[in-house]
mmCIF file of C-alpha atoms and ligand atoms in Angstrom:
data_model
loop_
_atom_site.group_PDB
_atom_site.id
_atom_site.type_symbol
_atom_site.label_atom_id
_atom_site.label_comp_id
_atom_site.label_asym_id
_atom_site.label_seq_id
_atom_site.Cartn_x
_atom_site.Cartn_y
_atom_site.Cartn_z
ATOM 1 C CA UNK A 159 -15.512 -22.221 -18.808
ATOM 2 C CA UNK A 160 -13.888 -20.133 -21.757
ATOM 3 C CA UNK A 161 -14.773 -20.073 -25.174
ATOM 4 C CA UNK A 162 -12.660 -19.129 -28.259
ATOM 5 C CA UNK A 163 -11.843 -15.400 -27.986
ATOM 6 C CA UNK A 164 -13.881 -12.942 -29.493
ATOM 7 C CA UNK A 165 -10.853 -11.005 -30.746
ATOM 8 C CA UNK A 166 -9.632 -14.733 -32.188
ATOM 9 C CA UNK A 167 -13.081 -14.453 -34.163
ATOM 10 C CA UNK A 168 -12.863 -10.775 -35.232
ATOM 11 C CA UNK A 169 -9.166 -11.421 -36.339
ATOM 12 C CA UNK A 170 -10.257 -14.752 -38.767
ATOM 13 C CA UNK A 171 -13.216 -12.818 -40.014
ATOM 14 C CA UNK A 172 -12.823 -8.987 -40.499
ATOM 15 C CA UNK A 173 -9.845 -7.735 -42.443
ATOM 16 C CA UNK A 174 -8.280 -4.438 -42.438
ATOM 17 C CA UNK A 175 -10.017 -1.218 -41.447
ATOM 18 C CA UNK A 176 -12.917 -2.565 -41.150
ATOM 19 C CA UNK A 177 -12.255 -4.533 -37.947
ATOM 20 C CA UNK A 178 -11.541 -1.491 -36.266
ATOM 21 C CA UNK A 179 -14.994 -0.666 -36.941
ATOM 22 C CA UNK A 180 -16.475 -4.021 -36.474
ATOM 23 C CA UNK A 181 -14.431 -3.874 -33.614
ATOM 24 C CA UNK A 182 -15.770 -0.982 -31.878
ATOM 25 C CA UNK A 183 -19.150 -2.032 -32.640
ATOM 26 C CA UNK A 184 -18.948 -4.885 -30.727
ATOM 27 C CA UNK A 185 -17.212 -3.667 -27.757
ATOM 28 C CA UNK A 186 -20.424 -1.581 -27.488
ATOM 29 C CA UNK A 187 -22.489 -4.929 -28.357
ATOM 30 C CA UNK A 188 -20.264 -6.455 -25.045
ATOM 31 C CA UNK A 189 -21.162 -2.898 -23.057
ATOM 32 C CA UNK A 190 -24.942 -3.392 -23.642
ATOM 33 C CA UNK A 191 -25.283 -7.187 -23.271
ATOM 34 C CA UNK A 192 -23.169 -6.704 -19.605
ATOM 35 C CA UNK A 193 -25.632 -3.633 -18.687
ATOM 36 C CA UNK A 194 -28.249 -6.098 -19.742
ATOM 37 C CA UNK A 195 -27.427 -9.014 -17.794
ATOM 38 C CA UNK A 196 -26.212 -7.612 -14.637
ATOM 39 C CA UNK A 197 -30.128 -6.081 -14.786
ATOM 40 C CA UNK A 198 -31.326 -9.609 -15.500
ATOM 41 C CA UNK A 199 -29.750 -11.713 -13.132
ATOM 42 C CA UNK A 200 -29.324 -11.369 -9.429
ATOM 43 C CA UNK A 201 -25.803 -10.247 -8.265
ATOM 44 C CA UNK A 202 -24.118 -10.857 -4.690
ATOM 45 C CA UNK A 203 -21.483 -9.020 -3.507
ATOM 46 C CA UNK A 204 -20.346 -11.000 -0.174
ATOM 47 C CA UNK A 205 -18.783 -7.797 1.580
ATOM 48 C CA UNK A 206 -19.824 -4.700 1.987
ATOM 49 C CA UNK A 207 -18.851 -2.100 4.889
ATOM 50 C CA UNK A 208 -21.736 0.282 4.786
ATOM 51 C CA UNK A 209 -22.519 -0.112 8.661
ATOM 52 C CA UNK A 210 -18.874 0.394 9.706
ATOM 53 C CA UNK A 211 -19.141 3.457 7.200
ATOM 54 C CA UNK A 212 -22.299 5.223 8.845
ATOM 55 C CA UNK A 213 -20.926 5.286 12.310
ATOM 56 C CA UNK A 214 -18.580 7.934 11.477
ATOM 57 C CA UNK A 215 -20.303 9.336 8.634
ATOM 58 C CA UNK A 216 -23.905 9.110 8.313
ATOM 59 C CA UNK A 217 -25.779 9.425 5.402
ATOM 60 C CA UNK A 218 -29.057 8.129 3.882
ATOM 61 C CA UNK A 219 -27.985 5.407 1.594
ATOM 62 C CA UNK A 220 -31.671 5.224 0.313
ATOM 63 C CA UNK A 221 -30.697 8.108 -1.466
ATOM 64 C CA UNK A 222 -27.721 9.435 -3.454
ATOM 65 C CA UNK A 223 -24.927 10.057 -1.210
ATOM 66 C CA UNK A 224 -22.110 12.187 -1.500
ATOM 67 C CA UNK A 225 -18.977 9.846 0.064
ATOM 68 C CA UNK A 226 -18.528 6.155 0.027
ATOM 69 C CA UNK A 227 -19.369 3.564 -2.352
ATOM 70 C CA UNK A 228 -22.632 2.207 -1.606
ATOM 71 C CA UNK A 229 -25.604 4.200 -2.052
ATOM 72 C CA UNK A 230 -29.514 3.354 -3.439
ATOM 73 C CA UNK A 231 -29.700 4.600 -6.703
ATOM 74 C CA UNK A 232 -25.762 3.485 -7.573
ATOM 75 C CA UNK A 233 -26.560 -0.274 -6.676
ATOM 76 C CA UNK A 234 -29.353 -0.159 -8.718
ATOM 77 C CA UNK A 235 -27.428 1.314 -11.788
ATOM 78 C CA UNK A 236 -24.953 -1.574 -10.992
ATOM 79 C CA UNK A 237 -27.603 -3.983 -10.822
ATOM 80 C CA UNK A 238 -26.637 -5.153 -7.616
ATOM 81 C CA UNK A 239 -29.361 -6.933 -5.806
ATOM 82 C CA UNK A 240 -27.869 -8.878 -2.759
ATOM 83 C CA UNK A 241 -24.628 -7.071 -0.687
ATOM 84 C CA UNK A 242 -23.956 -8.607 2.633
ATOM 85 C CA UNK A 243 -23.638 -5.613 4.981
ATOM 86 C CA UNK A 244 -20.401 -6.109 6.948
ATOM 87 C CA UNK A 245 -21.118 -5.965 10.369
ATOM 88 C CA UNK A 246 -17.525 -5.160 11.176
ATOM 89 C CA UNK A 247 -15.710 -5.565 14.792
ATOM 90 C CA UNK A 248 -12.712 -3.972 15.244
ATOM 91 C CA UNK A 249 -9.887 -6.316 16.529
ATOM 92 C CA UNK A 250 -9.259 -3.918 19.368
ATOM 93 C CA UNK A 251 -12.590 -4.899 21.126
ATOM 94 C CA UNK A 252 -11.121 -8.678 21.949
ATOM 95 C CA UNK A 253 -9.493 -7.156 24.461
ATOM 96 C CA UNK A 254 -11.394 -4.126 25.315
ATOM 97 C CA UNK A 255 -14.841 -6.004 25.271
ATOM 98 C CA UNK A 256 -17.492 -4.101 23.732
ATOM 99 C CA UNK A 257 -17.904 -6.422 20.567
ATOM 100 C CA UNK A 258 -21.508 -8.149 21.431
ATOM 101 C CA UNK A 259 -22.665 -4.143 21.965
ATOM 102 C CA UNK A 260 -21.052 -2.701 18.906
ATOM 103 C CA UNK A 261 -22.601 -5.856 16.653
ATOM 104 C CA UNK A 262 -25.738 -5.337 18.178
ATOM 105 C CA UNK A 263 -25.917 -1.796 17.177
ATOM 106 C CA UNK A 264 -24.799 -2.202 13.897
ATOM 107 C CA UNK A 265 -27.433 -4.701 13.007
ATOM 108 C CA UNK A 266 -29.773 -2.396 14.165
ATOM 109 C CA UNK A 267 -28.073 0.339 11.887
ATOM 110 C CA UNK A 268 -29.003 -1.923 8.599
ATOM 111 C CA UNK A 269 -32.617 -2.561 10.307
ATOM 112 C CA UNK A 270 -32.520 1.543 10.358
ATOM 113 C CA UNK A 271 -32.006 1.473 6.422
ATOM 114 C CA UNK A 272 -34.689 -0.828 5.794
ATOM 115 C CA UNK A 273 -37.016 0.685 8.370
ATOM 116 C CA UNK A 274 -36.620 3.937 6.485
ATOM 117 C CA UNK A 275 -37.031 2.697 3.277
ATOM 118 C CA UNK A 276 -38.813 -0.521 3.166
ATOM 119 C CA UNK A 277 -39.892 -0.336 -0.607
ATOM 120 C CA UNK A 278 -35.833 -0.315 -1.501
ATOM 121 C CA UNK A 279 -34.645 -2.643 1.024
ATOM 122 C CA UNK A 280 -35.391 -5.443 3.157
ATOM 123 C CA UNK A 281 -33.063 -7.892 5.486
ATOM 124 C CA UNK A 282 -32.560 -11.431 3.944
ATOM 125 C CA UNK A 283 -32.899 -13.911 6.158
ATOM 126 C CA UNK A 284 -33.092 -17.337 3.975
ATOM 127 C CA UNK A 285 -31.009 -17.680 0.599
ATOM 128 C CA UNK A 286 -34.618 -18.098 -1.084
ATOM 129 C CA UNK A 287 -35.157 -14.182 -0.117
ATOM 130 C CA UNK A 288 -33.077 -12.981 -2.540
ATOM 131 C CA UNK A 289 -34.948 -13.892 -5.407
ATOM 132 C CA UNK A 290 -38.018 -13.210 -3.670
ATOM 133 C CA UNK A 291 -37.149 -9.718 -3.417
ATOM 134 C CA UNK A 292 -35.697 -9.124 -6.880
ATOM 135 C CA UNK A 293 -39.264 -9.900 -7.766
ATOM 136 C CA UNK A 294 -40.285 -7.527 -5.782
ATOM 137 C CA UNK A 295 -38.046 -4.990 -6.866
ATOM 138 C CA UNK A 296 -36.171 -4.342 -3.736
ATOM 139 C CA UNK A 297 -32.505 -4.696 -2.936
ATOM 140 C CA UNK A 298 -31.990 -7.865 -0.186
ATOM 141 C CA UNK A 299 -29.455 -6.739 2.605
ATOM 142 C CA UNK A 300 -28.353 -9.990 4.596
ATOM 143 C CA UNK A 301 -26.198 -9.686 6.940
ATOM 144 C CA UNK A 302 -22.758 -11.138 7.422
ATOM 145 C CA UNK A 303 -20.453 -10.492 10.977
ATOM 146 C CA UNK A 304 -16.927 -10.008 10.612
ATOM 147 C CA UNK A 305 -14.669 -11.102 13.146
ATOM 148 C CA UNK A 306 -16.205 -13.584 15.834
ATOM 149 C CA UNK A 307 -15.156 -11.395 18.923
ATOM 150 C CA UNK A 308 -19.065 -10.386 19.860
ATOM 151 C CA UNK A 309 -19.385 -14.381 20.427
ATOM 152 C CA UNK A 310 -17.895 -13.946 23.231
ATOM 153 C CA UNK A 311 -16.985 -17.051 24.400
ATOM 154 C CA UNK A 312 -20.603 -18.356 24.541
ATOM 155 C CA UNK A 313 -21.955 -20.752 22.244
ATOM 156 C CA UNK A 314 -25.521 -19.371 23.061
ATOM 157 C CA UNK A 315 -24.421 -15.700 21.356
ATOM 158 C CA UNK A 316 -23.919 -17.920 17.944
ATOM 159 C CA UNK A 317 -27.756 -18.571 17.964
ATOM 160 C CA UNK A 318 -28.324 -15.211 19.271
ATOM 161 C CA UNK A 319 -26.677 -13.666 16.235
ATOM 162 C CA UNK A 320 -28.469 -16.267 13.637
ATOM 163 C CA UNK A 321 -31.965 -14.599 15.085
ATOM 164 C CA UNK A 322 -30.611 -11.443 14.342
ATOM 165 C CA UNK A 323 -30.054 -12.217 10.788
ATOM 166 C CA UNK A 324 -26.371 -12.964 10.489
ATOM 167 C CA UNK A 325 -25.736 -15.397 7.992
ATOM 168 C CA UNK A 326 -22.142 -15.518 7.977
ATOM 169 C CA UNK A 327 -18.982 -15.243 10.503
ATOM 170 C CA UNK A 328 -15.245 -14.388 9.553
ATOM 171 C CA UNK A 329 -13.695 -16.095 12.958
ATOM 172 C CA UNK A 330 -11.074 -14.066 13.072
ATOM 173 C CA UNK A 331 -10.223 -10.045 11.716
ATOM 174 C CA UNK A 332 -6.342 -8.565 11.932
ATOM 175 C CA UNK A 333 -5.889 -9.944 15.336
ATOM 176 C CA UNK A 334 -6.171 -13.571 16.359
ATOM 177 C CA UNK A 335 -9.121 -14.150 18.673
ATOM 178 C CA UNK A 336 -10.512 -16.285 21.297
ATOM 179 C CA UNK A 337 -11.589 -18.594 18.074
ATOM 180 C CA UNK A 338 -9.283 -18.559 15.388
ATOM 181 C CA UNK A 339 -5.535 -17.220 14.484
ATOM 182 C CA UNK A 340 -5.625 -14.004 11.923
ATOM 183 C CA UNK A 341 -3.388 -14.135 8.991
ATOM 184 C CA UNK A 342 -2.286 -10.585 9.718
ATOM 185 C CA UNK A 343 -0.982 -11.298 13.360
ATOM 186 C CA UNK A 344 2.708 -12.782 14.360
ATOM 187 C CA UNK A 345 0.866 -14.041 17.455
ATOM 188 C CA UNK A 346 -0.612 -17.878 16.751
ATOM 189 C CA UNK A 347 -2.127 -18.932 19.906
ATOM 190 C CA UNK A 348 -3.927 -21.759 18.626
ATOM 191 C CA UNK A 349 -2.177 -23.088 15.784
ATOM 192 C CA UNK A 350 -5.296 -22.743 13.825
ATOM 193 C CA UNK A 351 -8.459 -22.969 15.996
ATOM 194 C CA UNK A 352 -8.842 -22.963 19.943
ATOM 195 C CA UNK A 353 -10.705 -25.850 21.359
ATOM 196 C CA UNK A 354 -13.666 -22.799 21.635
ATOM 197 C CA UNK A 355 -13.472 -22.420 17.899
ATOM 198 C CA UNK A 356 -13.945 -25.910 17.119
ATOM 199 C CA UNK A 357 -17.246 -25.853 19.098
ATOM 200 C CA UNK A 358 -17.868 -22.646 17.131
ATOM 201 C CA UNK A 359 -17.695 -24.521 13.661
ATOM 202 C CA UNK A 360 -19.911 -27.061 14.533
ATOM 203 C CA UNK A 361 -22.475 -25.069 15.982
ATOM 204 C CA UNK A 362 -22.244 -22.797 12.964
ATOM 205 C CA UNK A 363 -22.797 -25.608 10.904
ATOM 206 C CA UNK A 364 -26.052 -26.751 13.135
ATOM 207 C CA UNK A 365 -27.262 -23.383 13.129
ATOM 208 C CA UNK A 366 -27.050 -22.699 9.358
ATOM 209 C CA UNK A 367 -24.499 -19.913 9.475
ATOM 210 C CA UNK A 368 -21.829 -19.861 6.613
ATOM 211 C CA UNK A 369 -18.315 -20.450 8.027
ATOM 212 C CA UNK A 370 -16.266 -17.419 6.413
ATOM 213 C CA UNK A 371 -12.118 -18.144 6.216
ATOM 214 C CA UNK A 372 -11.415 -14.705 4.928
ATOM 215 C CA UNK A 373 -8.667 -13.321 7.716
ATOM 216 C CA UNK A 374 -7.992 -16.457 8.951
ATOM 217 C CA UNK A 375 -4.405 -18.098 8.753
ATOM 218 C CA UNK A 376 -3.523 -20.554 6.683
ATOM 219 C CA UNK A 377 -3.218 -23.238 9.755
ATOM 220 C CA UNK A 378 -6.963 -22.270 10.812
ATOM 221 C CA UNK A 379 -8.580 -22.512 7.281
ATOM 222 C CA UNK A 380 -7.458 -26.134 7.000
ATOM 223 C CA UNK A 381 -8.258 -27.113 10.879
ATOM 224 C CA UNK A 382 -12.160 -25.391 9.422
ATOM 225 C CA UNK A 383 -12.075 -27.689 6.389
ATOM 226 C CA UNK A 384 -11.104 -30.295 8.602
ATOM 227 C CA UNK A 385 -14.197 -30.096 10.933
ATOM 228 C CA UNK A 386 -17.061 -28.202 8.462
ATOM 229 C CA UNK A 387 -19.628 -30.521 7.038
ATOM 230 C CA UNK A 388 -20.776 -27.616 4.901
ATOM 231 C CA UNK A 389 -19.181 -25.618 2.356
ATOM 232 C CA UNK A 390 -17.327 -22.561 3.673
ATOM 233 C CA UNK A 391 -17.004 -19.035 1.941
ATOM 234 C CA UNK A 392 -13.629 -16.777 1.441
ATOM 235 C CA UNK A 393 -15.921 -13.459 1.490
ATOM 236 C CA UNK A 394 -13.220 -11.189 0.378
ATOM 237 C CA UNK A 395 -10.219 -12.771 -0.704
ATOM 238 C CA UNK A 396 -7.927 -12.414 -3.701
ATOM 239 C CA UNK A 397 -5.089 -15.040 -4.450
ATOM 240 C CA UNK A 398 -1.754 -14.966 -3.082
ATOM 241 C CA UNK A 399 -0.558 -16.190 -7.053
ATOM 242 C CA UNK A 400 -0.990 -12.858 -8.455
ATOM 243 C CA UNK A 401 0.679 -11.171 -5.097
ATOM 244 C CA UNK A 402 2.774 -13.168 -3.603
ATOM 245 C CA UNK A 403 3.594 -13.120 0.140
ATOM 246 C CA UNK A 404 0.451 -11.833 0.937
ATOM 247 C CA UNK A 405 -0.886 -14.314 3.573
ATOM 248 C CA UNK A 406 -4.006 -12.267 3.707
ATOM 249 C CA UNK A 407 -5.036 -13.788 0.201
ATOM 250 C CA UNK A 408 -5.088 -17.444 -0.547
ATOM 251 C CA UNK A 409 -2.542 -19.690 -2.222
ATOM 252 C CA UNK A 410 -3.771 -22.514 -4.973
ATOM 253 C CA UNK A 411 -3.355 -25.189 -2.995
ATOM 254 C CA UNK A 412 -6.178 -23.780 -0.436
ATOM 255 C CA UNK A 413 -8.246 -22.918 -3.640
ATOM 256 C CA UNK A 414 -7.968 -26.701 -4.342
ATOM 257 C CA UNK A 415 -9.287 -27.752 -1.431
ATOM 258 C CA UNK A 416 -11.639 -24.679 -1.017
ATOM 259 C CA UNK A 417 -13.107 -26.262 -4.245
ATOM 260 C CA UNK A 418 -13.157 -29.883 -2.480
ATOM 261 C CA UNK A 419 -14.814 -28.558 0.061
ATOM 262 C CA UNK A 420 -17.654 -27.201 -2.707
ATOM 263 C CA UNK A 421 -16.905 -23.434 -1.227
ATOM 264 C CA UNK A 422 -16.496 -20.227 -2.857
ATOM 265 C CA UNK A 423 -13.844 -17.445 -3.461
ATOM 266 C CA UNK A 424 -15.260 -14.121 -3.317
ATOM 267 C CA UNK A 425 -12.811 -12.009 -4.782
ATOM 268 C CA UNK A 426 -11.563 -8.632 -3.213
ATOM 269 C CA UNK A 427 -11.252 -5.645 -5.193
ATOM 270 C CA UNK A 428 -9.524 -3.646 -3.528
ATOM 271 C CA UNK A 429 -5.894 -2.756 -4.957
ATOM 272 C CA UNK A 430 -3.843 -4.159 -2.334
ATOM 273 C CA UNK A 431 -5.309 -7.778 -2.625
ATOM 274 C CA UNK A 432 -5.227 -7.224 -6.412
ATOM 275 C CA UNK A 433 -1.605 -6.349 -7.736
ATOM 276 C CA UNK A 434 1.704 -6.689 -5.891
ATOM 277 C CA UNK A 435 2.886 -2.955 -6.556
ATOM 278 C CA UNK A 436 -0.257 -1.537 -4.972
ATOM 279 C CA UNK A 437 0.144 -4.220 -1.897
ATOM 280 C CA UNK A 438 3.750 -3.076 -1.568
ATOM 281 C CA UNK A 439 3.052 0.637 -2.179
ATOM 282 C CA UNK A 440 1.115 0.271 1.397
ATOM 283 C CA UNK A 441 4.217 -1.622 2.611
ATOM 284 C CA UNK A 442 6.327 1.222 1.749
ATOM 285 C CA UNK A 443 3.924 3.921 2.743
ATOM 286 C CA UNK A 444 4.056 2.559 6.335
ATOM 287 C CA UNK A 445 7.762 2.382 6.493
ATOM 288 C CA UNK A 446 8.051 5.889 5.293
ATOM 289 C CA UNK A 447 5.374 7.383 8.103
ATOM 290 C CA UNK A 448 7.173 5.803 10.579
ATOM 291 C CA UNK A 449 10.582 7.099 9.317
ATOM 292 C CA UNK A 450 9.236 10.086 9.407
ATOM 293 C CA UNK A 451 7.353 10.254 13.013
ATOM 294 C CA UNK A 452 4.291 10.756 11.722
ATOM 295 C CA UNK A 453 0.900 8.690 11.940
ATOM 296 C CA UNK A 454 -0.522 6.919 8.714
ATOM 297 C CA UNK A 455 -3.563 8.502 8.755
ATOM 298 C CA UNK A 456 -2.231 12.116 8.545
ATOM 299 C CA UNK A 457 -3.653 13.786 5.717
ATOM 300 C CA UNK A 458 -0.955 16.467 5.202
ATOM 301 C CA UNK A 459 1.784 13.400 4.959
ATOM 302 C CA UNK A 460 0.140 10.843 2.947
ATOM 303 C CA UNK A 461 -1.181 13.946 0.388
ATOM 304 C CA UNK A 462 2.933 14.828 0.183
ATOM 305 C CA UNK A 463 3.737 11.025 -0.014
ATOM 306 C CA UNK A 464 1.251 10.786 -2.814
ATOM 307 C CA UNK A 465 2.591 13.731 -5.066
ATOM 308 C CA UNK A 466 6.120 11.807 -5.382
ATOM 309 C CA UNK A 467 4.667 8.141 -5.008
ATOM 310 C CA UNK A 468 1.530 7.872 -7.278
ATOM 311 C CA UNK A 469 -0.792 4.823 -5.783
ATOM 312 C CA UNK A 470 -0.697 2.372 -8.294
ATOM 313 C CA UNK A 471 -4.452 1.023 -8.458
ATOM 314 C CA UNK A 472 -5.702 -2.041 -10.122
ATOM 315 C CA UNK A 473 -7.902 -2.094 -13.050
ATOM 316 C CA UNK A 474 -11.132 -4.176 -14.212
ATOM 317 C CA UNK A 475 -8.335 -6.409 -16.045
ATOM 318 C CA UNK A 476 -6.517 -7.178 -13.259
ATOM 319 C CA UNK A 477 -9.657 -8.130 -11.128
ATOM 320 C CA UNK A 478 -10.210 -10.458 -14.038
ATOM 321 C CA UNK A 479 -7.070 -12.228 -13.678
ATOM 322 C CA UNK A 480 -7.743 -13.327 -10.135
ATOM 323 C CA UNK A 481 -11.293 -14.869 -11.506
ATOM 324 C CA UNK A 482 -9.604 -16.257 -14.844
ATOM 325 C CA UNK A 483 -7.009 -18.165 -12.370
ATOM 326 C CA UNK A 484 -9.544 -19.400 -10.162
ATOM 327 C CA UNK A 485 -11.264 -20.728 -12.514
ATOM 328 C CA UNK A 486 -8.274 -22.114 -14.642
ATOM 329 C CA UNK A 487 -7.272 -24.121 -11.301
ATOM 330 C CA UNK A 488 -10.388 -25.370 -10.165
ATOM 331 C CA UNK A 489 -13.315 -25.057 -12.311
ATOM 332 C CA UNK A 490 -16.111 -22.158 -13.018
ATOM 333 C CA UNK A 491 -18.184 -22.673 -9.759
ATOM 334 C CA UNK A 492 -16.100 -22.019 -6.966
ATOM 335 C CA UNK A 493 -15.768 -17.943 -7.643
ATOM 336 C CA UNK A 494 -17.989 -15.200 -6.804
ATOM 337 C CA UNK A 495 -17.701 -11.677 -5.753
ATOM 338 C CA UNK A 496 -16.668 -9.978 -2.207
ATOM 339 C CA UNK A 497 -15.627 -5.998 -3.149
ATOM 340 C CA UNK A 498 -14.698 -5.025 -0.118
ATOM 341 C CA UNK A 499 -16.513 -1.279 -1.275
ATOM 342 C CA UNK A 500 -16.697 1.043 1.864
ATOM 343 C CA UNK A 501 -13.873 -1.135 3.533
ATOM 344 C CA UNK A 502 -10.977 -0.414 1.539
ATOM 345 C CA UNK A 503 -10.380 3.501 1.526
ATOM 346 C CA UNK A 504 -9.082 5.245 -1.697
ATOM 347 C CA UNK A 505 -7.763 1.559 -3.121
ATOM 348 C CA UNK A 506 -10.433 0.537 -5.399
ATOM 349 C CA UNK A 507 -9.787 -0.097 -9.084
ATOM 350 C CA UNK A 508 -10.002 1.977 -11.888
ATOM 351 C CA UNK A 509 -13.116 0.960 -13.240
ATOM 352 C CA UNK A 510 -14.707 -0.649 -10.439
ATOM 353 C CA UNK A 511 -14.958 2.512 -7.953
ATOM 354 C CA UNK A 512 -18.191 1.877 -6.689
ATOM 355 C CA UNK A 513 -21.441 -0.339 -6.739
ATOM 356 C CA UNK A 514 -22.645 1.287 -9.827
ATOM 357 C CA UNK A 515 -19.525 -0.463 -12.225
ATOM 358 C CA UNK A 516 -20.113 -3.846 -11.793
ATOM 359 C CA UNK A 517 -20.946 -3.884 -15.587
ATOM 360 C CA UNK A 518 -17.492 -3.275 -16.403
ATOM 361 C CA UNK A 519 -16.522 -6.817 -14.781
ATOM 362 C CA UNK A 520 -19.497 -8.205 -16.427
ATOM 363 C CA UNK A 521 -18.418 -7.145 -19.686
ATOM 364 C CA UNK A 522 -14.516 -7.839 -19.231
ATOM 365 C CA UNK A 523 -16.043 -11.391 -18.814
ATOM 366 C CA UNK A 524 -17.886 -11.385 -21.739
ATOM 367 C CA UNK A 525 -14.803 -9.819 -23.531
ATOM 368 C CA UNK A 526 -13.001 -13.114 -22.286
ATOM 369 C CA UNK A 527 -15.411 -15.360 -24.006
ATOM 370 C CA UNK A 528 -17.074 -16.572 -20.830
ATOM 371 C CA UNK A 529 -20.881 -17.298 -21.495
ATOM 372 C CA UNK A 530 -23.896 -16.198 -19.874
ATOM 373 C CA UNK A 531 -24.461 -19.087 -18.080
ATOM 374 C CA UNK A 532 -21.035 -18.789 -16.169
ATOM 375 C CA UNK A 533 -21.085 -15.228 -15.558
ATOM 376 C CA UNK A 534 -24.376 -15.826 -13.588
ATOM 377 C CA UNK A 535 -22.428 -18.625 -11.133
ATOM 378 C CA UNK A 536 -19.698 -16.075 -10.768
ATOM 379 C CA UNK A 537 -22.567 -12.819 -10.235
ATOM 380 C CA UNK A 538 -24.307 -15.624 -8.108
ATOM 381 C CA UNK A 539 -24.944 -18.500 -8.301
ATOM 382 C CA UNK A 540 -22.116 -20.214 -6.769
ATOM 383 C CA UNK A 541 -22.633 -18.060 -3.572
ATOM 384 C CA UNK A 542 -26.212 -19.206 -3.251
ATOM 385 C CA UNK A 543 -25.832 -22.545 -3.821
ATOM 386 C CA UNK A 544 -22.788 -22.794 -0.778
ATOM 387 C CA UNK A 545 -25.716 -20.515 0.889
ATOM 388 C CA UNK A 546 -28.750 -23.319 0.114
ATOM 389 C CA UNK A 547 -26.155 -25.937 0.723
ATOM 390 C CA UNK A 548 -25.268 -24.534 3.928
ATOM 391 C CA UNK A 549 -29.031 -24.094 5.563
ATOM 392 C CA UNK A 550 -29.917 -27.845 4.118
ATOM 393 C CA UNK A 551 -27.167 -29.309 6.290
ATOM 394 C CA UNK A 552 -28.536 -26.990 8.600
ATOM 395 C CA UNK A 553 -32.087 -28.394 8.593
ATOM 396 C CA UNK A 554 -30.889 -32.043 8.315
ATOM 397 C CA UNK A 555 -28.724 -31.776 11.801
ATOM 398 C CA UNK A 556 -31.610 -29.781 13.728
ATOM 399 C CA UNK A 557 -33.951 -33.083 12.329
ATOM 400 C CA UNK A 558 -31.622 -35.747 13.282
HETATM 401 ZN ZN1 ZN B 855 -11.812 -7.544 5.888
#
């Protein structure tokens, strides 16, 4: 919970010109303290798109890389200990097939990262691995699958991917699939979950795979909550309260239901998830490209459009507003970090451009009066709690 703001204390105790230097000194103190907390405590980020980034532009992320937002030196600098590697499967694979194949290739590519630098990285198969790797000075790479398409209608594939290390599955991505309806898709064939999707939820509970409710429709979300025996995560979502009408984010009622379930929403940093203007910029840009008969990815068209319509980037403050909103709504125990680094292109907030910059977020939390204990919950404690409970429930189910 929030304590009395530092600035209020400052205005009560300092006066005149002395206040400016006092504030400056304390800003430095917060920055130093934030660096210290980032290094001292576990920091989990539940969604980083490294594997898919490397499909088209391979780089050795165990060394400094020219592109992207994640590499080992920057992760170390930012105090990042456990980035969930997103095994991202494009929605198109639902129709074309090949989801199972691609998921395995992407998991192989994470194993290759570890194989190339076993002194720096290790795959995390169990929640307790995070602290163990931290103590060994290694970065944990747990695996999360974004899109249930690779399950391909076979429940036994859940066991298969569990054995390969997958510890959460986002049930759908940008289109409805054979498991769940998607928030981005106007077609909602299941009105939530399919009959197979209901079995997937039960089997994920039994195996100890976290259910990720990011991307799915509201109906699918409520259906999952009605069925699951374990808490769930929203691995990279933000709030509809601050970006009204954006269904990919969660509304307050959903956050309250999530808290009741004991789950966690990990806040997505992408500007379009965080500020309304950036979200609208994307819609206007798409409309302009369509009107001009251009492909959205046409670099010349985009450069020209950006000149006239600069992108309204979010910043550290606007990301903090999302964290604050969750904390005010349901308390400190239900919010974490799911940046979407390497997954949202050039739309990251000023001050949170890559994995070296988490301390800026922590500094903002300190300025807002969050205690160290509360900051640790946001950095890792809340997510760790969900993972541990999911493991425990799976053990109970398998024993019984
Ligand atoms: Zn996503």
